[in-house]
PDB file of C-alpha atoms in Angstrom:
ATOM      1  CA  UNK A  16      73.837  86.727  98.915  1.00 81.00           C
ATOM      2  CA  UNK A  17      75.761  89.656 100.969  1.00 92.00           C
ATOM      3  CA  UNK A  18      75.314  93.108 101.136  1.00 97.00           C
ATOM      4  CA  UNK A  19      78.908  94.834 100.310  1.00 98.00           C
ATOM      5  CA  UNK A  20      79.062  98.538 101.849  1.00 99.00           C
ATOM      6  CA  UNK A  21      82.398 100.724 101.476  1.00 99.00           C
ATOM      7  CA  UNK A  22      83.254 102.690 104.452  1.00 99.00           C
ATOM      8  CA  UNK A  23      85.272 106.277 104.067  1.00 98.00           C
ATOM      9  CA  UNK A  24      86.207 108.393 106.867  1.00 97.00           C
ATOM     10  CA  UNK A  25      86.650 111.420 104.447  1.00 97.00           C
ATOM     11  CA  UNK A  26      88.087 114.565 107.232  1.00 95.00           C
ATOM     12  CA  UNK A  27      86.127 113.579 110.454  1.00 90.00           C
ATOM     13  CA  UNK A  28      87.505 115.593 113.404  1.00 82.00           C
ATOM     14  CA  UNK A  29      89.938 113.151 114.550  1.00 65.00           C
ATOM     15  CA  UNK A  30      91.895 112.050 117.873  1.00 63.00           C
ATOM     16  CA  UNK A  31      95.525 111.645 118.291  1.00 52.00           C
ATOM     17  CA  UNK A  32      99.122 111.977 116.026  1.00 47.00           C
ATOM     18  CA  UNK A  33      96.617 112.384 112.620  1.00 54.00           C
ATOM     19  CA  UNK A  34      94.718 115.477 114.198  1.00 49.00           C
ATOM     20  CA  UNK A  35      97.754 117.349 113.660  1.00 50.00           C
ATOM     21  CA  UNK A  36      98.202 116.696 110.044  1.00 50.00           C
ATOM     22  CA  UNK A  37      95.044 116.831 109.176  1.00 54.00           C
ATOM     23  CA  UNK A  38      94.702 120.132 110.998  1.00 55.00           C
ATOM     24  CA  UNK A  39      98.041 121.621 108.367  1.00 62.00           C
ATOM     25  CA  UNK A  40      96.918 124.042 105.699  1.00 67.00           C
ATOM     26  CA  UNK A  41      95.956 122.393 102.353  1.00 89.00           C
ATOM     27  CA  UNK A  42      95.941 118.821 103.494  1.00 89.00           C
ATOM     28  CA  UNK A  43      92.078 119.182 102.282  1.00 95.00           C
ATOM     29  CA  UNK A  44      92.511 120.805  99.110  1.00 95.00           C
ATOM     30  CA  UNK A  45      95.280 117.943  98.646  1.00 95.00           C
ATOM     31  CA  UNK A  46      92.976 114.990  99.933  1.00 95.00           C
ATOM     32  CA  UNK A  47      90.340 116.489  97.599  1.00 97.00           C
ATOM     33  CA  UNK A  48      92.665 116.238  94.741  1.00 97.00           C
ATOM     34  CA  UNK A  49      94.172 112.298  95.653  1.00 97.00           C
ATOM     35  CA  UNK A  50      90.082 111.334  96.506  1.00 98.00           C
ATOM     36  CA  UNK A  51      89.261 112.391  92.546  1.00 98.00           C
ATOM     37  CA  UNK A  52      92.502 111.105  91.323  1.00 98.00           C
ATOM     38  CA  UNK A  53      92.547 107.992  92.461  1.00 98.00           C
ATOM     39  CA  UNK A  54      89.678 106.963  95.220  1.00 99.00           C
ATOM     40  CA  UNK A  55      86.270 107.698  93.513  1.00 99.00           C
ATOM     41  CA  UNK A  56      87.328 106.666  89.786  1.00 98.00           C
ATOM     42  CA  UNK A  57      88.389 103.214  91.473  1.00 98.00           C
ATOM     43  CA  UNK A  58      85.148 102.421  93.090  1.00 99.00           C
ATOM     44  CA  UNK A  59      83.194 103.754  90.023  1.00 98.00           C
ATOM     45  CA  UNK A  60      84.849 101.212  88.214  1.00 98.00           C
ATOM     46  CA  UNK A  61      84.521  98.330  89.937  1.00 98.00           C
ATOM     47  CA  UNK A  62      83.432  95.117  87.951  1.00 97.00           C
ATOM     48  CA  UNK A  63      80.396  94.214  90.397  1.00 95.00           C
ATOM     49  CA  UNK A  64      78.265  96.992  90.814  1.00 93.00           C
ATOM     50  CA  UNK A  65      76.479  96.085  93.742  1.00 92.00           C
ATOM     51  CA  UNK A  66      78.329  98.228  96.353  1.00 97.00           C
ATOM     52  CA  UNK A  67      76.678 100.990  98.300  1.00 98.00           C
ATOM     53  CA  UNK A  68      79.570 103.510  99.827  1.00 99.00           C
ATOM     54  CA  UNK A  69      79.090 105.551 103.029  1.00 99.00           C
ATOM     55  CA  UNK A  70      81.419 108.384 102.905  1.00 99.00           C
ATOM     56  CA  UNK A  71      81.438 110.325 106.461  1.00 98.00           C
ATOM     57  CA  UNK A  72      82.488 114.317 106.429  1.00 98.00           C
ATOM     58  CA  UNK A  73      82.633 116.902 109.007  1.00 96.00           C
ATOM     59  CA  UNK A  74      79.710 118.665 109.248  1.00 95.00           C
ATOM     60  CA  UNK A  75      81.991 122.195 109.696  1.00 94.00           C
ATOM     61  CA  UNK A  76      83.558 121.461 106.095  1.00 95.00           C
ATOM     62  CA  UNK A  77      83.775 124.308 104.035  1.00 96.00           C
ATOM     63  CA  UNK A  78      81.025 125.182 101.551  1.00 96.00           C
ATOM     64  CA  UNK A  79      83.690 124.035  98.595  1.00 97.00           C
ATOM     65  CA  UNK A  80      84.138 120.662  99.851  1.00 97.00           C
ATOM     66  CA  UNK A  81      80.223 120.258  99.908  1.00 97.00           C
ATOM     67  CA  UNK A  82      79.579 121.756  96.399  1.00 97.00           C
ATOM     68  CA  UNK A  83      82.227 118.882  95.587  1.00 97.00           C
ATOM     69  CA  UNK A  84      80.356 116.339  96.783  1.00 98.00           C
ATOM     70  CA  UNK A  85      77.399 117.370  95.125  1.00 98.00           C
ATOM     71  CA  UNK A  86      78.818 117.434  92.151  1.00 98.00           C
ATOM     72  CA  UNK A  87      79.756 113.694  92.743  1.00 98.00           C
ATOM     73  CA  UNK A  88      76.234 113.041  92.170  1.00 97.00           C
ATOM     74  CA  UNK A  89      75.031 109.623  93.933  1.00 96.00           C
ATOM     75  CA  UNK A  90      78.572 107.932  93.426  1.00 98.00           C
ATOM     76  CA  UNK A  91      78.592 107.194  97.765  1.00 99.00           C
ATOM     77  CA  UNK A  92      76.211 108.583 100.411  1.00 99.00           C
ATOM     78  CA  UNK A  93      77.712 111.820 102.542  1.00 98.00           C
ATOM     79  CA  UNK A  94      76.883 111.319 105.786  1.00 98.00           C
ATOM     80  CA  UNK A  95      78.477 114.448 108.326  1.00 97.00           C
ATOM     81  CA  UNK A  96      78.948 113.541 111.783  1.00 96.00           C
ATOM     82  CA  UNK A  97      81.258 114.670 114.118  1.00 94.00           C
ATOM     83  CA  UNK A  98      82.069 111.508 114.928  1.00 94.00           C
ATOM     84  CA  UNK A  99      80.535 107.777 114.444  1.00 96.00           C
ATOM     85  CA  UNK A 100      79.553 105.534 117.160  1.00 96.00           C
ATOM     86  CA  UNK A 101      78.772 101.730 116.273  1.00 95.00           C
ATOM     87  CA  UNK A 102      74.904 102.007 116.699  1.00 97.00           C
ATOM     88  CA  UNK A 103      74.693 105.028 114.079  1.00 98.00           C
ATOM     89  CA  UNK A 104      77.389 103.759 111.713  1.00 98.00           C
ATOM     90  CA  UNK A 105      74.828 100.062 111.973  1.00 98.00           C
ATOM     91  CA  UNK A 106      72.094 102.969 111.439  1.00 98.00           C
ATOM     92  CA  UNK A 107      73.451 104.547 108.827  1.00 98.00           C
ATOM     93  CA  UNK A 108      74.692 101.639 106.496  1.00 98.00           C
ATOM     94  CA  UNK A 109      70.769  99.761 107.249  1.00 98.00           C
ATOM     95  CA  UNK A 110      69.365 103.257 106.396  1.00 98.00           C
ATOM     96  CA  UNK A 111      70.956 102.255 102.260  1.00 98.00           C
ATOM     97  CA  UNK A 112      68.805  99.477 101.727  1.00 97.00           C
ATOM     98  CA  UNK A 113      65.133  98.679 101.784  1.00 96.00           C
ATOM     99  CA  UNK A 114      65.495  94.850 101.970  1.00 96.00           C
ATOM    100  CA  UNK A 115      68.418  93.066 103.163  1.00 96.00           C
ATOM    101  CA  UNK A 116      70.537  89.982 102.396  1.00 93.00           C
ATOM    102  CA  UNK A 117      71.451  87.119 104.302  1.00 91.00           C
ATOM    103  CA  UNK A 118      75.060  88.711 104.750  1.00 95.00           C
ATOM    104  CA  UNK A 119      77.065  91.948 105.413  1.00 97.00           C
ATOM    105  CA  UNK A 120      80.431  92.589 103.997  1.00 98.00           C
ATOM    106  CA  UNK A 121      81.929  95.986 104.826  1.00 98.00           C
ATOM    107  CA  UNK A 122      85.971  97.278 103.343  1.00 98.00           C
ATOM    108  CA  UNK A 123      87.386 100.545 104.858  1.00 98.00           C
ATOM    109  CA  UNK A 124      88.507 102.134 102.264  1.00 98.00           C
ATOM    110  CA  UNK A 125      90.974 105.499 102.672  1.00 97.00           C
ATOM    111  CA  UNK A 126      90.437 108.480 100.784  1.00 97.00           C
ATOM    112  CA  UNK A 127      93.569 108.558  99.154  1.00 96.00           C
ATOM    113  CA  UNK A 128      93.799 105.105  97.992  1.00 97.00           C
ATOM    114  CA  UNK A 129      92.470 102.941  95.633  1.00 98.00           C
ATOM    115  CA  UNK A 130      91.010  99.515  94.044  1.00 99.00           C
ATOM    116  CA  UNK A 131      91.746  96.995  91.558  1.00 99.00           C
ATOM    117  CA  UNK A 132      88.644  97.040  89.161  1.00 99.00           C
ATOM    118  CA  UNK A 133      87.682  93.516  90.195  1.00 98.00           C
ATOM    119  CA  UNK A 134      88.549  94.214  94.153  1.00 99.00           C
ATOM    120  CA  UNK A 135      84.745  93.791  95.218  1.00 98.00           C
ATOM    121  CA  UNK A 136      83.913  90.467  92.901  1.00 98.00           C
ATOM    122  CA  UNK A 137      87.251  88.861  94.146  1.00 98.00           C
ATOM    123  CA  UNK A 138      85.905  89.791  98.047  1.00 97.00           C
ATOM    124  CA  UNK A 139      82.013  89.182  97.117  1.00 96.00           C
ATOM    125  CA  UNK A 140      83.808  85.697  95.508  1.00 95.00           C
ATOM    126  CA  UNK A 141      85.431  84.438  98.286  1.00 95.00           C
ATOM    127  CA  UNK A 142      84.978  81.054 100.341  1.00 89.00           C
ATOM    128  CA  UNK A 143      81.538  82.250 103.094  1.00 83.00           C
ATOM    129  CA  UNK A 144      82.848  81.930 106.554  1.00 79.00           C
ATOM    130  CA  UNK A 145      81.221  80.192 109.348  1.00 80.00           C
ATOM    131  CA  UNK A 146      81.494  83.151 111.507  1.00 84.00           C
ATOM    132  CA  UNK A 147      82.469  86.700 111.740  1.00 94.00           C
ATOM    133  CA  UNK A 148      85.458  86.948 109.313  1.00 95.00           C
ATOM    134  CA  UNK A 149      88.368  89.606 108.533  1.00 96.00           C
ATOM    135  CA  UNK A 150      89.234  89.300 104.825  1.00 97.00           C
ATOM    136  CA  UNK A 151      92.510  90.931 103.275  1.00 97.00           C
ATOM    137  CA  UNK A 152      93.134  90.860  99.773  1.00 98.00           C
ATOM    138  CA  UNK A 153      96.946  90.486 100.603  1.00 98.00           C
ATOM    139  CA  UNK A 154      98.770  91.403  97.449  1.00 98.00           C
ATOM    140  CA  UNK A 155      98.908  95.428  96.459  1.00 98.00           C
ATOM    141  CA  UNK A 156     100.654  98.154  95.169  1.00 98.00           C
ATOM    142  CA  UNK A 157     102.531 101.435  96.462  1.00 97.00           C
ATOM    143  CA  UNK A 158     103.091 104.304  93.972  1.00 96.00           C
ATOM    144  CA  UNK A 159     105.772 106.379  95.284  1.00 93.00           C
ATOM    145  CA  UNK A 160     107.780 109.303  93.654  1.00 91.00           C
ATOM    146  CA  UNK A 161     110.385 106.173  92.851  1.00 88.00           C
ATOM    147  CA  UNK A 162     108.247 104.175  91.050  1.00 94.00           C
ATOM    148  CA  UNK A 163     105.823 101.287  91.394  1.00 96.00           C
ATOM    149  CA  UNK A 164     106.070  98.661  94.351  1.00 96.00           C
ATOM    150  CA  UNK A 165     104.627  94.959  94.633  1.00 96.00           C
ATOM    151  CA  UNK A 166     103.885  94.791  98.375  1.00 95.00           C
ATOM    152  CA  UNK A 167     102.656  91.560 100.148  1.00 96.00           C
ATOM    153  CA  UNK A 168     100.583  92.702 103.384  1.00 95.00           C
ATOM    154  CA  UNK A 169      99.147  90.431 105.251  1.00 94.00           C
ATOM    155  CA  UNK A 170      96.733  92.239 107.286  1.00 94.00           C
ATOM    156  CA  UNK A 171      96.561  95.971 105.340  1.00 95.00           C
ATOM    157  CA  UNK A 172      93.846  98.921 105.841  1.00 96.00           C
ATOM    158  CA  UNK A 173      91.740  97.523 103.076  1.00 98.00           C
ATOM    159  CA  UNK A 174      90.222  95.302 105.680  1.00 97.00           C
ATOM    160  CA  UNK A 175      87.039  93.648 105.142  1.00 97.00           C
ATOM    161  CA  UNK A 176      84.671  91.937 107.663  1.00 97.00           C
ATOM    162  CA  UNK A 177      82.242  89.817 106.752  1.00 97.00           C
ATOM    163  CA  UNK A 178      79.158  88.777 108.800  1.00 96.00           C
ATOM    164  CA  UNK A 179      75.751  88.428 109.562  1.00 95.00           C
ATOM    165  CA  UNK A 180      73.057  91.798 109.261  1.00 96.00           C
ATOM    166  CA  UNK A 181      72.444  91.291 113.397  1.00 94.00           C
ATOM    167  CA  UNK A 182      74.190  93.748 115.363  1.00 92.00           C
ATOM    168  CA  UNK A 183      77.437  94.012 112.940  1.00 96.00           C
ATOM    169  CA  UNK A 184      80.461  95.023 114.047  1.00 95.00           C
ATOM    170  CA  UNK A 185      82.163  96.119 110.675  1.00 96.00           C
ATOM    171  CA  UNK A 186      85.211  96.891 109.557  1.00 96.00           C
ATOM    172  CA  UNK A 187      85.522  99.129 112.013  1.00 96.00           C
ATOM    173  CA  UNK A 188      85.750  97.591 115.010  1.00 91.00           C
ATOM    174  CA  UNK A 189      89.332  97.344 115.320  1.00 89.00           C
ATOM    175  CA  UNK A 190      92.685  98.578 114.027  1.00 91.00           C
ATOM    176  CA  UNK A 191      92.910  96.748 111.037  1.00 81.00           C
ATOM    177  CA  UNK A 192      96.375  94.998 111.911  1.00 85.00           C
ATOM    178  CA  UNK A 193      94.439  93.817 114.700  1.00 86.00           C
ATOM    179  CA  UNK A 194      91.761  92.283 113.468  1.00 86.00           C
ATOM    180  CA  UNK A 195      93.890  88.831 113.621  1.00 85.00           C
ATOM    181  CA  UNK A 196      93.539  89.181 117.084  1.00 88.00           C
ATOM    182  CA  UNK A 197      89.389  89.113 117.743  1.00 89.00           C
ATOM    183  CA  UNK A 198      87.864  87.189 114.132  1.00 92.00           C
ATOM    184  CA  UNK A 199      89.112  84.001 112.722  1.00 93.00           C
ATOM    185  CA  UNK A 200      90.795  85.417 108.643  1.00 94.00           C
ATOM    186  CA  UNK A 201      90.788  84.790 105.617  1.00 95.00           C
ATOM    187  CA  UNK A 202      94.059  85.738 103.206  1.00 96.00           C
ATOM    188  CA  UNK A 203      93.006  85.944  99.477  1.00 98.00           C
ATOM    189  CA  UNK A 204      95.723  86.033  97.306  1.00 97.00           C
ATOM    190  CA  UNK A 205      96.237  86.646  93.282  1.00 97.00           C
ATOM    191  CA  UNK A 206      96.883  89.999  91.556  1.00 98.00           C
ATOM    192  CA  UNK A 207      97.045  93.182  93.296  1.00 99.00           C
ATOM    193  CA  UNK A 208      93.694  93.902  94.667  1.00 99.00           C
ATOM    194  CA  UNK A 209      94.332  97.585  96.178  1.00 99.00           C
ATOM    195  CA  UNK A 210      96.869 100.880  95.728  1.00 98.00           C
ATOM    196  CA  UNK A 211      98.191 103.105  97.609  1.00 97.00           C
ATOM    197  CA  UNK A 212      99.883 105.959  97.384  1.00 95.00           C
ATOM    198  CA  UNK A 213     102.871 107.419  99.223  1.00 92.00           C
ATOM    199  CA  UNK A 214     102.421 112.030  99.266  1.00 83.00           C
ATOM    200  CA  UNK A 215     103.594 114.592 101.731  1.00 67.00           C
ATOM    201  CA  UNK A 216     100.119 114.305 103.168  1.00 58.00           C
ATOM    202  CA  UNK A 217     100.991 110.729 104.633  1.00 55.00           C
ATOM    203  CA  UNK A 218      99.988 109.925 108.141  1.00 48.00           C
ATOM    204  CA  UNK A 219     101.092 106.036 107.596  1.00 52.00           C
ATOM    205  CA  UNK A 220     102.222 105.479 103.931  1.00 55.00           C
ATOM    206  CA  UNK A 221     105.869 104.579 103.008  1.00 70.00           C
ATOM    207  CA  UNK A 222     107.823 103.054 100.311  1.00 76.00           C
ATOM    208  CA  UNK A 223     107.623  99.134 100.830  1.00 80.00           C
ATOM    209  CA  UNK A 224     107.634  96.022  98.232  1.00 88.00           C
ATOM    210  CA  UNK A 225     109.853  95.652  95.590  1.00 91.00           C
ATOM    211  CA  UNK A 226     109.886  98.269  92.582  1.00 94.00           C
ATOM    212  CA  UNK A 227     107.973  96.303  89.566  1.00 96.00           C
ATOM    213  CA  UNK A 228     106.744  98.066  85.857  1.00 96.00           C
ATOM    214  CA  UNK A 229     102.906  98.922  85.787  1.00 97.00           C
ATOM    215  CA  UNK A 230     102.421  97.666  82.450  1.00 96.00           C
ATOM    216  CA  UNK A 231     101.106  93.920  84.233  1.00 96.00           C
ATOM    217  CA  UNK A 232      98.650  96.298  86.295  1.00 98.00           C
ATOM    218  CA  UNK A 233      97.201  99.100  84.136  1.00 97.00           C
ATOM    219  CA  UNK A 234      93.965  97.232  83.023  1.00 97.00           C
ATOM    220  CA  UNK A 235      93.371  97.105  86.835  1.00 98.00           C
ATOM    221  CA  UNK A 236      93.599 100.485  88.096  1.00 98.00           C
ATOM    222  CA  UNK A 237      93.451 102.390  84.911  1.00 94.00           C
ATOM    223  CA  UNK A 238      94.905 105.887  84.554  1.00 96.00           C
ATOM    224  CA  UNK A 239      95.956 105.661  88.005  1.00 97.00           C
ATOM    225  CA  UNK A 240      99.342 104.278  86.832  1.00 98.00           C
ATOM    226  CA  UNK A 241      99.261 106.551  84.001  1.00 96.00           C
ATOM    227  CA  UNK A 242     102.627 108.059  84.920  1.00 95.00           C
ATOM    228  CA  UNK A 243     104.185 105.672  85.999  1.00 95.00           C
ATOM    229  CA  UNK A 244     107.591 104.504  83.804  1.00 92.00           C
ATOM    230  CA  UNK A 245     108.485 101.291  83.736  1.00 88.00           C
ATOM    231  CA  UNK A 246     111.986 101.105  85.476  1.00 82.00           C
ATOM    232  CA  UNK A 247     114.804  99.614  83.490  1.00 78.00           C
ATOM    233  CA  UNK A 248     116.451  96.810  84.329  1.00 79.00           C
ATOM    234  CA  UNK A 249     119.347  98.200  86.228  1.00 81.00           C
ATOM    235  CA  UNK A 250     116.682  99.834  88.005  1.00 77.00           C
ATOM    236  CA  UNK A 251     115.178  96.766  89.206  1.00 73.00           C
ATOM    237  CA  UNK A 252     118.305  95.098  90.077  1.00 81.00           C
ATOM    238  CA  UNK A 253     119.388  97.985  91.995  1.00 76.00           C
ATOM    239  CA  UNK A 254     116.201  97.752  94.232  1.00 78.00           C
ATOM    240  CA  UNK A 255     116.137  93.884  94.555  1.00 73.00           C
ATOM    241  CA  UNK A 256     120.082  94.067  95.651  1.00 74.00           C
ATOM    242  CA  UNK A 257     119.847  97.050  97.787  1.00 63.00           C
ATOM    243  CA  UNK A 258     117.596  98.704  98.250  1.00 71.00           C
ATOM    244  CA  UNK A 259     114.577  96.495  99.257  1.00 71.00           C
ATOM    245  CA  UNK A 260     116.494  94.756 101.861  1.00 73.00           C
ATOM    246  CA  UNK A 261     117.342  98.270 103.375  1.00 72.00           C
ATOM    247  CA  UNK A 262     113.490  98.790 103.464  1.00 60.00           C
ATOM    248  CA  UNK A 263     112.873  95.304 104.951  1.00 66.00           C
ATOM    249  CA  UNK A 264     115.856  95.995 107.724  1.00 71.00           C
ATOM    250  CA  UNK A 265     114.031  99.727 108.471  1.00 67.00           C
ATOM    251  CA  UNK A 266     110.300  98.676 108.435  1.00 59.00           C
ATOM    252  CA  UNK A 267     111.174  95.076 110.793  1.00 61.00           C
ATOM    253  CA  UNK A 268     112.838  97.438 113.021  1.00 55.00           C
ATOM    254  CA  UNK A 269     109.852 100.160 113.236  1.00 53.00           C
ATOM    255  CA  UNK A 270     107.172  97.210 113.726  1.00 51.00           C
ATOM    256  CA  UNK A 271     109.703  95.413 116.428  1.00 50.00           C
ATOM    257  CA  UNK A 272     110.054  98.903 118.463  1.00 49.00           C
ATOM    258  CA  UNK A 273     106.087  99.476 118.140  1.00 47.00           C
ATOM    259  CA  UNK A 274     105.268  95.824 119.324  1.00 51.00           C
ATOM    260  CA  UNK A 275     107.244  96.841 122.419  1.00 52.00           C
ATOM    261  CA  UNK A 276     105.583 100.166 123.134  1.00 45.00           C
ATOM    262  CA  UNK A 277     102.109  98.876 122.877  1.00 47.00           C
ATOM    263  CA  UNK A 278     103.152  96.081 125.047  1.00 55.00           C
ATOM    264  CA  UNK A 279     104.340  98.428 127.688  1.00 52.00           C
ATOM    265  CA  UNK A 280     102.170 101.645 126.976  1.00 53.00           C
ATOM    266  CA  UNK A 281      99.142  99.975 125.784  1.00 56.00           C
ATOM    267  CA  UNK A 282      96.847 100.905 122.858  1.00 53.00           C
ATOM    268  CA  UNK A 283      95.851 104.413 124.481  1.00 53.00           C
ATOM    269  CA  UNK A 284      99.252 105.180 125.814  1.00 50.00           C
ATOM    270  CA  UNK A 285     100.705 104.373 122.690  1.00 39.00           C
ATOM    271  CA  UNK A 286      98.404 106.643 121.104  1.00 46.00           C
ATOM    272  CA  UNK A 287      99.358 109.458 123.985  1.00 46.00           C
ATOM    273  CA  UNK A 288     102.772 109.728 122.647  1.00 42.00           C
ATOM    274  CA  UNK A 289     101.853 109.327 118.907  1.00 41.00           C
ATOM    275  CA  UNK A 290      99.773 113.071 119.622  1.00 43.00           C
ATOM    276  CA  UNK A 291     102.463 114.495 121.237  1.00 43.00           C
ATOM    277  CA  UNK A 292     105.071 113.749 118.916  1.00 38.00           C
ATOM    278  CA  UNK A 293     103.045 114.530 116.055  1.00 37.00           C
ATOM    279  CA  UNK A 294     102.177 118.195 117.847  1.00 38.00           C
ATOM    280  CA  UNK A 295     105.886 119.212 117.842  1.00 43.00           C
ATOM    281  CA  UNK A 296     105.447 118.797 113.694  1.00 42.00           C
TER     282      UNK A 296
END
């Protein structure tokens, strides 16, 4: 049987084009608000309730944020660090059990997103690998100020790895669109198995899919989709028609001009101009 641990990197101080947002007033007040609105009811939720959930905080956070997450109770273990290397995150995720299984499974999990109540059975479910794995739960949903999206994403932040308890890498060790590149994957498909959930405190999110009514998806994320109208037909056939393919035409040209800066740049220098494009707001 495998261990399943949930990963959160909740405000650490952070490198690069997200220091800046995360540095503008209220984006913690705001994360705060998303975290309790959708993040923490999702994983409370969840249909297997084997999980453990490792939630890492700055250790400078104000005293507000802390008397939050002691009001959270033992929903996830705070851990503050300034930052994580690999032997204390393996530390830290050993330090939740007393005896272990023959497997580890860890998902990163953001803050301000959330999981289909039967996420961690589906993942727990799955076909074992012979190796080190990356799973993806492909199929999700983007709530957006327009509505409710389908989106198909093949290799998404709700990343999972799956392995054995010596020396683990995680779900960590890469960028999770990478993860193709260094562990053999497994794509699960079915009903959406994640949300997330496009604000003005964004680093990454945008409107992608095609617009759909949550009335299908409601049993499986709750009052998440609570305000969410179901679009009316016109609606729909306005998206599928034009405006969809105007998404497709903006993201394929945003991935094509990023494949060709990390190819020239590189992964750091990539990040170099990220930061400085990010610090001129």
């Amino acid at each position: 049987m495998a261990d399943h641990v949930i990963l959160t990197r909740f405000n650490l101080p952070s490198k690069g084009a997200e220091s800046y947002v995360r540095a503008k007033e209220g984006w913690l007040t705001e994360r705060v608000a998303l975290f309790e609105r959708y993040c923490l009811p999702s994983v409370l939720a969840q249909s297997d309730k084997r999980t453990r959930w490792l939630i890492y905080f700055d250790p400078e956070s104000p005293k507000w944020l802390k008397d939050k997450i002691a009001q959270h109770g033992d929903a996830y273990t705070p851990v503050y660090r300034a930052e994580v290397s690999r032997e204390e995150l393996r530390s830290d995720i050993r330090s939740l059990y007393s005896q272990v299984g023959e497997e580890l499974i860890t998902t990163n999990l953001d803050n301000d997103d959330g999981l289909a109540v039967d996420f961690v059975e589906r993942l727990c479910a799955a076909p074992r690998p012979t190796t080190t794995a990356a799973y993806y739960l492909v199929n999700g949903l983007i709530k957006s100020p327009g509505g409710l999206y389908h989106r198909v994403d093949r290799h998404n932040a709700f990343v999972s790895v799956r392995e054995t308890w010596d020396e683990p890498v995680t779900c960590w060790a890469h960028w999770h669109n990478h993860m193709h590149l260094h562990f053999p994957v497994v794509e699960l498909g079915g009903a959406p198995g994640w949300l997330q959930v496009v604000h003005g405190g964004n680093v990454s999110n945008r409107t992608r899919g095609r617009l759909v009514s949550p009335d299908a998806y409601k049993a499986s994320f709750g009052a998440s989709l609570d305000d969410v109208t179901a679009p009316g037909s016109l609606a729909v056939a306005q998206d599928r028609l034009v405006s969809q393919p105007v998404r497709f035409m903006r993201d394929s040209g945003r991935v094509a001009a990023k494949n060709a800066a990390m190819k020239v740049l590189g992964k750091g220098g990539f990040e170099k101009i990220k930061q400085k494009l990010a610090a001129r707001g």
